[in-house]
Tab-separated table of N, CA, C and O in Angstrom:
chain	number	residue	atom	x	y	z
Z	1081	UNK	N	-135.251	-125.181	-14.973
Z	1081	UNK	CA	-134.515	-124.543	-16.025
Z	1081	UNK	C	-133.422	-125.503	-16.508
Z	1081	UNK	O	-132.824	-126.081	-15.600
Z	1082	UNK	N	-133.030	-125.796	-17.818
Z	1082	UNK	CA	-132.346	-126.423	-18.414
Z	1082	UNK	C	-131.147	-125.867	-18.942
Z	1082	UNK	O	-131.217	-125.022	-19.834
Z	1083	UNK	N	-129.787	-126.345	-18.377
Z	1083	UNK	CA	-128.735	-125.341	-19.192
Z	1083	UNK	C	-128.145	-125.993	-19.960
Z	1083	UNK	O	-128.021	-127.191	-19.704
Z	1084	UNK	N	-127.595	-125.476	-21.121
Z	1084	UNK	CA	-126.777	-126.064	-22.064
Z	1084	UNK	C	-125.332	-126.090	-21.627
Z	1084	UNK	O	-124.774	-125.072	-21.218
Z	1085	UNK	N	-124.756	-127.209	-21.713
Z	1085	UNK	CA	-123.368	-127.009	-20.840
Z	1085	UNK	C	-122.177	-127.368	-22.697
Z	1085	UNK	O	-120.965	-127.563	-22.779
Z	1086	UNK	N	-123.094	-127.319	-23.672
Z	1086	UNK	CA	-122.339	-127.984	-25.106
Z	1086	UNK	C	-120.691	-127.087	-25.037
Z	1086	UNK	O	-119.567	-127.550	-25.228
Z	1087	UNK	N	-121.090	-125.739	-24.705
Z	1087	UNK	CA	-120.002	-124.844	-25.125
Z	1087	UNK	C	-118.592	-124.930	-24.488
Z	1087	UNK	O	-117.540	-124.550	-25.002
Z	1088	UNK	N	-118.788	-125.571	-23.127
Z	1088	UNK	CA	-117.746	-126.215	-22.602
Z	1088	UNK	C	-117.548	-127.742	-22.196
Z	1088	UNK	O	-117.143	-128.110	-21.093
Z	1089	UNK	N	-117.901	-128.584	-23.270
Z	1089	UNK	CA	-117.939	-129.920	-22.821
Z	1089	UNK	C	-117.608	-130.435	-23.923
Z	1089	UNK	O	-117.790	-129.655	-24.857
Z	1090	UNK	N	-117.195	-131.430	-24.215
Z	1090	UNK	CA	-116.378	-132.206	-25.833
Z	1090	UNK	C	-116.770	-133.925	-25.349
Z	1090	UNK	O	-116.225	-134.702	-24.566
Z	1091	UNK	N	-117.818	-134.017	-26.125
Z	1091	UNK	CA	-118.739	-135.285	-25.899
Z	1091	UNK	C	-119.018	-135.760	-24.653
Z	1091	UNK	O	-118.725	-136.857	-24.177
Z	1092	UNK	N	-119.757	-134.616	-24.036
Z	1092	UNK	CA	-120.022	-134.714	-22.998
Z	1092	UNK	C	-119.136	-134.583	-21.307
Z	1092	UNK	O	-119.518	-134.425	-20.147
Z	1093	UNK	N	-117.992	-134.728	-21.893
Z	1093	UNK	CA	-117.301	-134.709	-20.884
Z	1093	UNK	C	-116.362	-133.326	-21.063
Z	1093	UNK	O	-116.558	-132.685	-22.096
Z	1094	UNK	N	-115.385	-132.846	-20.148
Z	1094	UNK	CA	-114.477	-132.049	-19.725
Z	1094	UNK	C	-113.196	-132.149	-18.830
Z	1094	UNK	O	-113.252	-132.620	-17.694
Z	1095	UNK	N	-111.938	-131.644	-19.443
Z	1095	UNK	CA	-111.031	-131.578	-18.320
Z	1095	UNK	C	-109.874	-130.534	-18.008
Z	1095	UNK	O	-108.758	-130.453	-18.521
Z	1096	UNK	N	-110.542	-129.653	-16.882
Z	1096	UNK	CA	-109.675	-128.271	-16.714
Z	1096	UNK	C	-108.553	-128.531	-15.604
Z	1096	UNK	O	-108.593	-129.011	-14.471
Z	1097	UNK	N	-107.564	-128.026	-16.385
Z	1097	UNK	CA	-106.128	-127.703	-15.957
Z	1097	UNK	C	-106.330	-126.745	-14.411
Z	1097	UNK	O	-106.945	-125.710	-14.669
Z	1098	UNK	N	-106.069	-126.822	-13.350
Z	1098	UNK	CA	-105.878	-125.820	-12.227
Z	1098	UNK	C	-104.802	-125.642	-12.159
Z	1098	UNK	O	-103.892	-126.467	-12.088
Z	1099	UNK	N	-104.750	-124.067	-12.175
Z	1099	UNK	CA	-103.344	-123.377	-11.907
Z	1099	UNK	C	-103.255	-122.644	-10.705
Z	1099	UNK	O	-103.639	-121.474	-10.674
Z	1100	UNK	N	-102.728	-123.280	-9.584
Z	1100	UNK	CA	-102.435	-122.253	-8.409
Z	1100	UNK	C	-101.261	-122.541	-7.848
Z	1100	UNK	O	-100.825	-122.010	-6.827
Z	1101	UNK	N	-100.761	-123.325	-8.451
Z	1101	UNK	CA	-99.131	-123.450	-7.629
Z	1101	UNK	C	-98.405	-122.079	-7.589
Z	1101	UNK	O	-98.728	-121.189	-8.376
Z	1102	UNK	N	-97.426	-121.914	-6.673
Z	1102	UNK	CA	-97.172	-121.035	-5.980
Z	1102	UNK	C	-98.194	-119.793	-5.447
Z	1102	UNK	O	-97.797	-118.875	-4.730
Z	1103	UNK	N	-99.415	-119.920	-5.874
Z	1103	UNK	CA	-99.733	-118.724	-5.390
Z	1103	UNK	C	-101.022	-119.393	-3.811
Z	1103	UNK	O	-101.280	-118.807	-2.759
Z	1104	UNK	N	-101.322	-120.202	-4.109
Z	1104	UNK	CA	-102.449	-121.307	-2.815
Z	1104	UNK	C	-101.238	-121.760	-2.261
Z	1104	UNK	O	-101.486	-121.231	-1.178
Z	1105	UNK	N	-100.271	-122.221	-2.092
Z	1105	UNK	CA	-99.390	-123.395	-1.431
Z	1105	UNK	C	-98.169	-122.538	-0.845
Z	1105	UNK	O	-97.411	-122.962	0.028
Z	1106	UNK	N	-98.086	-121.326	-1.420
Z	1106	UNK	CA	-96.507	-120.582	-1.210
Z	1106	UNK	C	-95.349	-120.564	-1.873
Z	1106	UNK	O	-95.282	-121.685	-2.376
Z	1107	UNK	N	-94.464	-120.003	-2.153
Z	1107	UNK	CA	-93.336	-120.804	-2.590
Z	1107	UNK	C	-92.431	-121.828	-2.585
Z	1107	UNK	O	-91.479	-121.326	-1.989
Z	1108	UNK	N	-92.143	-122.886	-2.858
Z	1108	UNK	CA	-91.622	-123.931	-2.326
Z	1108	UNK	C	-90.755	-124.541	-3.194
Z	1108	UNK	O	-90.742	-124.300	-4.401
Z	1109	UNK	N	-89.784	-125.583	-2.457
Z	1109	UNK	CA	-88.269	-126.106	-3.771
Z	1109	UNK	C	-89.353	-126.957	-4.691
Z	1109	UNK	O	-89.054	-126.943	-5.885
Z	1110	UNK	N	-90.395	-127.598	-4.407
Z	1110	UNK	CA	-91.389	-128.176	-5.662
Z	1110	UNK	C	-91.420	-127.224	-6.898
Z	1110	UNK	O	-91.736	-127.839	-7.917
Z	1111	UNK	N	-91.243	-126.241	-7.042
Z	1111	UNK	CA	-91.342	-125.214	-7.820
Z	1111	UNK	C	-90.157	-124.529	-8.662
Z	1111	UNK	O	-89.134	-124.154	-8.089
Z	1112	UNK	N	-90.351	-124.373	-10.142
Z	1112	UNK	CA	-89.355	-123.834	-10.491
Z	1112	UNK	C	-89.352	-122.779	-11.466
Z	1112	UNK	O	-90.509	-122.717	-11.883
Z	1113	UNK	N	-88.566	-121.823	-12.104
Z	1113	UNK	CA	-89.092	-121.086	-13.289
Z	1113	UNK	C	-90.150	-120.953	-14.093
Z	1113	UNK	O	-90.980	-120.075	-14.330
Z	1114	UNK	N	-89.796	-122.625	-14.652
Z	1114	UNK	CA	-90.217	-123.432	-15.908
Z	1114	UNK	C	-92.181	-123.341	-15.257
Z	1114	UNK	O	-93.104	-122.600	-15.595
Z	1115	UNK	N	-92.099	-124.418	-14.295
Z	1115	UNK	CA	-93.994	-124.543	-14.082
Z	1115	UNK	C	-94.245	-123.974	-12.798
Z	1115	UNK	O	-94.803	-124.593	-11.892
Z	1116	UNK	N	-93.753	-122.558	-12.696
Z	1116	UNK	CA	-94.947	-121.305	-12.015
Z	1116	UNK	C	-95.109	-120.222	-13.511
Z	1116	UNK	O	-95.779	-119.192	-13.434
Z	1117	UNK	N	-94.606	-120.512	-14.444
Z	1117	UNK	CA	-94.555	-119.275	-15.403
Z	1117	UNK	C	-96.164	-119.916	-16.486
Z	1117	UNK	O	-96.254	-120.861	-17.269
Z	1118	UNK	N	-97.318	-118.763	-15.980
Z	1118	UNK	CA	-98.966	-119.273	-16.759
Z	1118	UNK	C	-98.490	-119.421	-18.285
Z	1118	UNK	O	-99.240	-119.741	-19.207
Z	1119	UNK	N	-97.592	-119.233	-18.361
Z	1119	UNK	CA	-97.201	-119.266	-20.643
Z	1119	UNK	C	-96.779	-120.713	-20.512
Z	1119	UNK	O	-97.221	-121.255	-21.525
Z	1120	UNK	N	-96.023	-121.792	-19.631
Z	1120	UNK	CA	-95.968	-123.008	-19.669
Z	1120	UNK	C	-96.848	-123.587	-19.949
Z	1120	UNK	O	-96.995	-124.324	-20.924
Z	1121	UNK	N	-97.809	-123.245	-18.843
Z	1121	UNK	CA	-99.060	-123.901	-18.742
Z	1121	UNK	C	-100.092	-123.931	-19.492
Z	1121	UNK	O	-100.926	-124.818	-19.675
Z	1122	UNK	N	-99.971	-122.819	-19.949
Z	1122	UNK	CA	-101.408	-122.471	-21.278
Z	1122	UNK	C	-100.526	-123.566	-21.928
Z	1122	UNK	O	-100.973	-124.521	-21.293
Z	1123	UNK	N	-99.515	-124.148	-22.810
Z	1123	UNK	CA	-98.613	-125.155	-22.852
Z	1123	UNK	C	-98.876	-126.066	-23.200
Z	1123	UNK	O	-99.124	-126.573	-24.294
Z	1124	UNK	N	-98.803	-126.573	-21.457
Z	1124	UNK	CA	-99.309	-128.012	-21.377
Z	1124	UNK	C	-100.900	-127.996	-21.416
Z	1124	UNK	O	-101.366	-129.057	-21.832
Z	1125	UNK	N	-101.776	-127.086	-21.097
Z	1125	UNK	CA	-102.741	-127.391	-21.324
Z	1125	UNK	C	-103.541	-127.981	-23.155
Z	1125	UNK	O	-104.348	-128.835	-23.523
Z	1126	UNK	N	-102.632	-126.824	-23.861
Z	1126	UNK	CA	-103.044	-127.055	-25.476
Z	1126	UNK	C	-102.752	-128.605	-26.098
Z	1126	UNK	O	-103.431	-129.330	-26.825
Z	1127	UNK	N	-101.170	-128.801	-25.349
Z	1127	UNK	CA	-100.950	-130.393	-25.963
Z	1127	UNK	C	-101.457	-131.476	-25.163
Z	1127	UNK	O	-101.100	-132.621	-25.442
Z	1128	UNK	N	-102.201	-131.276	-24.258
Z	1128	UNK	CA	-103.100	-132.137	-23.321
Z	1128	UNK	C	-104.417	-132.126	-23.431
Z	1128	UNK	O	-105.131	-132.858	-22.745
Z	1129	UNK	N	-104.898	-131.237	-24.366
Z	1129	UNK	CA	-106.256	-130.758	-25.352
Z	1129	UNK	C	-106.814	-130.921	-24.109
Z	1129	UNK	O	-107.493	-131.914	-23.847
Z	1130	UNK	N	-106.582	-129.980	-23.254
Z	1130	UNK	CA	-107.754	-129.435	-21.979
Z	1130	UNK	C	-108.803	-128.956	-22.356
Z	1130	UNK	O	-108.754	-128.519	-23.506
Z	1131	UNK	N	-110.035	-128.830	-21.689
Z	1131	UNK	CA	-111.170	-128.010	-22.202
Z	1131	UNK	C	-110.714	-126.338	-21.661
Z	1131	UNK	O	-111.202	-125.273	-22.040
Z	1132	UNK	N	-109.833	-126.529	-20.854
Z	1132	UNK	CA	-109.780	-125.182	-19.858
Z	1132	UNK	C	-108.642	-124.730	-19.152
Z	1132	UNK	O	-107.631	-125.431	-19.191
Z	1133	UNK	N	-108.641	-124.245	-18.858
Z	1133	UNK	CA	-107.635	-123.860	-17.513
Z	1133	UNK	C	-108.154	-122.192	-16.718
Z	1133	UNK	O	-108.552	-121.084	-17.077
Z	1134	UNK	N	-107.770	-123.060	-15.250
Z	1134	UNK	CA	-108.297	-122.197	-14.009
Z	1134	UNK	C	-107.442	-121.723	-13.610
Z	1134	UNK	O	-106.549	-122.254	-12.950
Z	1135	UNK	N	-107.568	-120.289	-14.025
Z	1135	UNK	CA	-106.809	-119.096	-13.411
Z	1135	UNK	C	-107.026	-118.379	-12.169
Z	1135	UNK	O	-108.117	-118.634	-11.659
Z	1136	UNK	N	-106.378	-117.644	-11.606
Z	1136	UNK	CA	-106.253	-116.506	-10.434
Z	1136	UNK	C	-106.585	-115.332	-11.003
Z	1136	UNK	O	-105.810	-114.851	-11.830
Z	1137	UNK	N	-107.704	-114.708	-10.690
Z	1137	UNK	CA	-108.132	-113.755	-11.919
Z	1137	UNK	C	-106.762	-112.802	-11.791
Z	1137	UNK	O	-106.728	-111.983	-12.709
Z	1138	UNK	N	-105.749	-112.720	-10.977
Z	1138	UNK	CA	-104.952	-111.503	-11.640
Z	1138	UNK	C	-104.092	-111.925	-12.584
Z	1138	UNK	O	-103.527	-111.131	-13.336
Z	1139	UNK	N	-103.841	-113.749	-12.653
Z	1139	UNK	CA	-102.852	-114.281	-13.768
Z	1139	UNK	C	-103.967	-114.035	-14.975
Z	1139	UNK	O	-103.686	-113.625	-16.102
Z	1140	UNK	N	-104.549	-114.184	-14.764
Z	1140	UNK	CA	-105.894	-114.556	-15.767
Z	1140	UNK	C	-106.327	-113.219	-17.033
Z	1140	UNK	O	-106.624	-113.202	-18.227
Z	1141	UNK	N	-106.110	-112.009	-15.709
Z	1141	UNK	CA	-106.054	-110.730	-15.968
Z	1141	UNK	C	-104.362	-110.046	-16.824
Z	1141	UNK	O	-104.196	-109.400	-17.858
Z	1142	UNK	N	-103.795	-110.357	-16.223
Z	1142	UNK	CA	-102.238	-110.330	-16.979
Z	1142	UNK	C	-102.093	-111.112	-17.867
Z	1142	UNK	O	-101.564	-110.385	-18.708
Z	1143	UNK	N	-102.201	-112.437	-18.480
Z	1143	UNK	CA	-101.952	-112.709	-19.607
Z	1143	UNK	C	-102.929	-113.454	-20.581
Z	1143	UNK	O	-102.851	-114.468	-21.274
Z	1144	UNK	N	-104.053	-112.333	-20.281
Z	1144	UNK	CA	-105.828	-112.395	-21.357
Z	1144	UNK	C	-105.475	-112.778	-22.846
Z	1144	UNK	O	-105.815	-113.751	-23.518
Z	1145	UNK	N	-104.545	-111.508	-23.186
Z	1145	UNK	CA	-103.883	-112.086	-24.266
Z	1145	UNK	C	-103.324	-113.635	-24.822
Z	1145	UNK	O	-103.649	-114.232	-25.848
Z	1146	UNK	N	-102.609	-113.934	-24.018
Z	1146	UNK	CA	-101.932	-115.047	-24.501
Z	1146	UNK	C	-103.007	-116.659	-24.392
Z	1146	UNK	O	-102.905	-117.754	-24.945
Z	1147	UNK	N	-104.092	-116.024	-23.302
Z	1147	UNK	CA	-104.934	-117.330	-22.840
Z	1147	UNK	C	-105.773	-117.152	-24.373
Z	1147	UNK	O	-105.790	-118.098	-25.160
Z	1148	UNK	N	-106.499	-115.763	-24.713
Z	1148	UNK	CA	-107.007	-116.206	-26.169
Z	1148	UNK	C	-106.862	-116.292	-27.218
Z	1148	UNK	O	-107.747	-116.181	-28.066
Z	1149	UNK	N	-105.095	-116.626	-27.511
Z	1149	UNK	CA	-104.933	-117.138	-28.591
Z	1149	UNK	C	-104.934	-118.753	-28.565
Z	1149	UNK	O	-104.911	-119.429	-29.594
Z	1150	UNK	N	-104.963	-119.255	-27.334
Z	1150	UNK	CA	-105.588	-120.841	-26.841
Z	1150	UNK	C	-106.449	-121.091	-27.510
Z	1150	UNK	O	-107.056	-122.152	-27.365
């Protein structure tokens, strides 16, 4: 079986943003307001023309909204 991977790939290639800080690692002084808050990050992902970003389905689930106006 042959899959088409076009719909998430931009000349062939891809590059998704992972978001799990604070929630895989714990809380920690690495961490601050600014980049545990997913509205940063959707962010940096847009001006870093990510293909993606990997959510925690409950961040993912809480701000559906804001990820599809991405």
């Amino acid at each position: 079986m042959k899959v088409n991977l076009d719909k998430i790939l931009e000349k062939g290639k891809a590059m998704y943003l992972a978001y799990d800080q604070g929630l895989e690692h714990g809380p920690s002084w690495d961490f601050n307001d600014e980049n545990v808050n997913p509205i940063y990050i959707l962010d940096i992902a847009r001006k870093g023309k990510y293909n993606a970003v990997i959510f925690q389905k409950g961040i993912a689930e809480k701000y559906f909204d804001e990820i599809k106006k991405s």
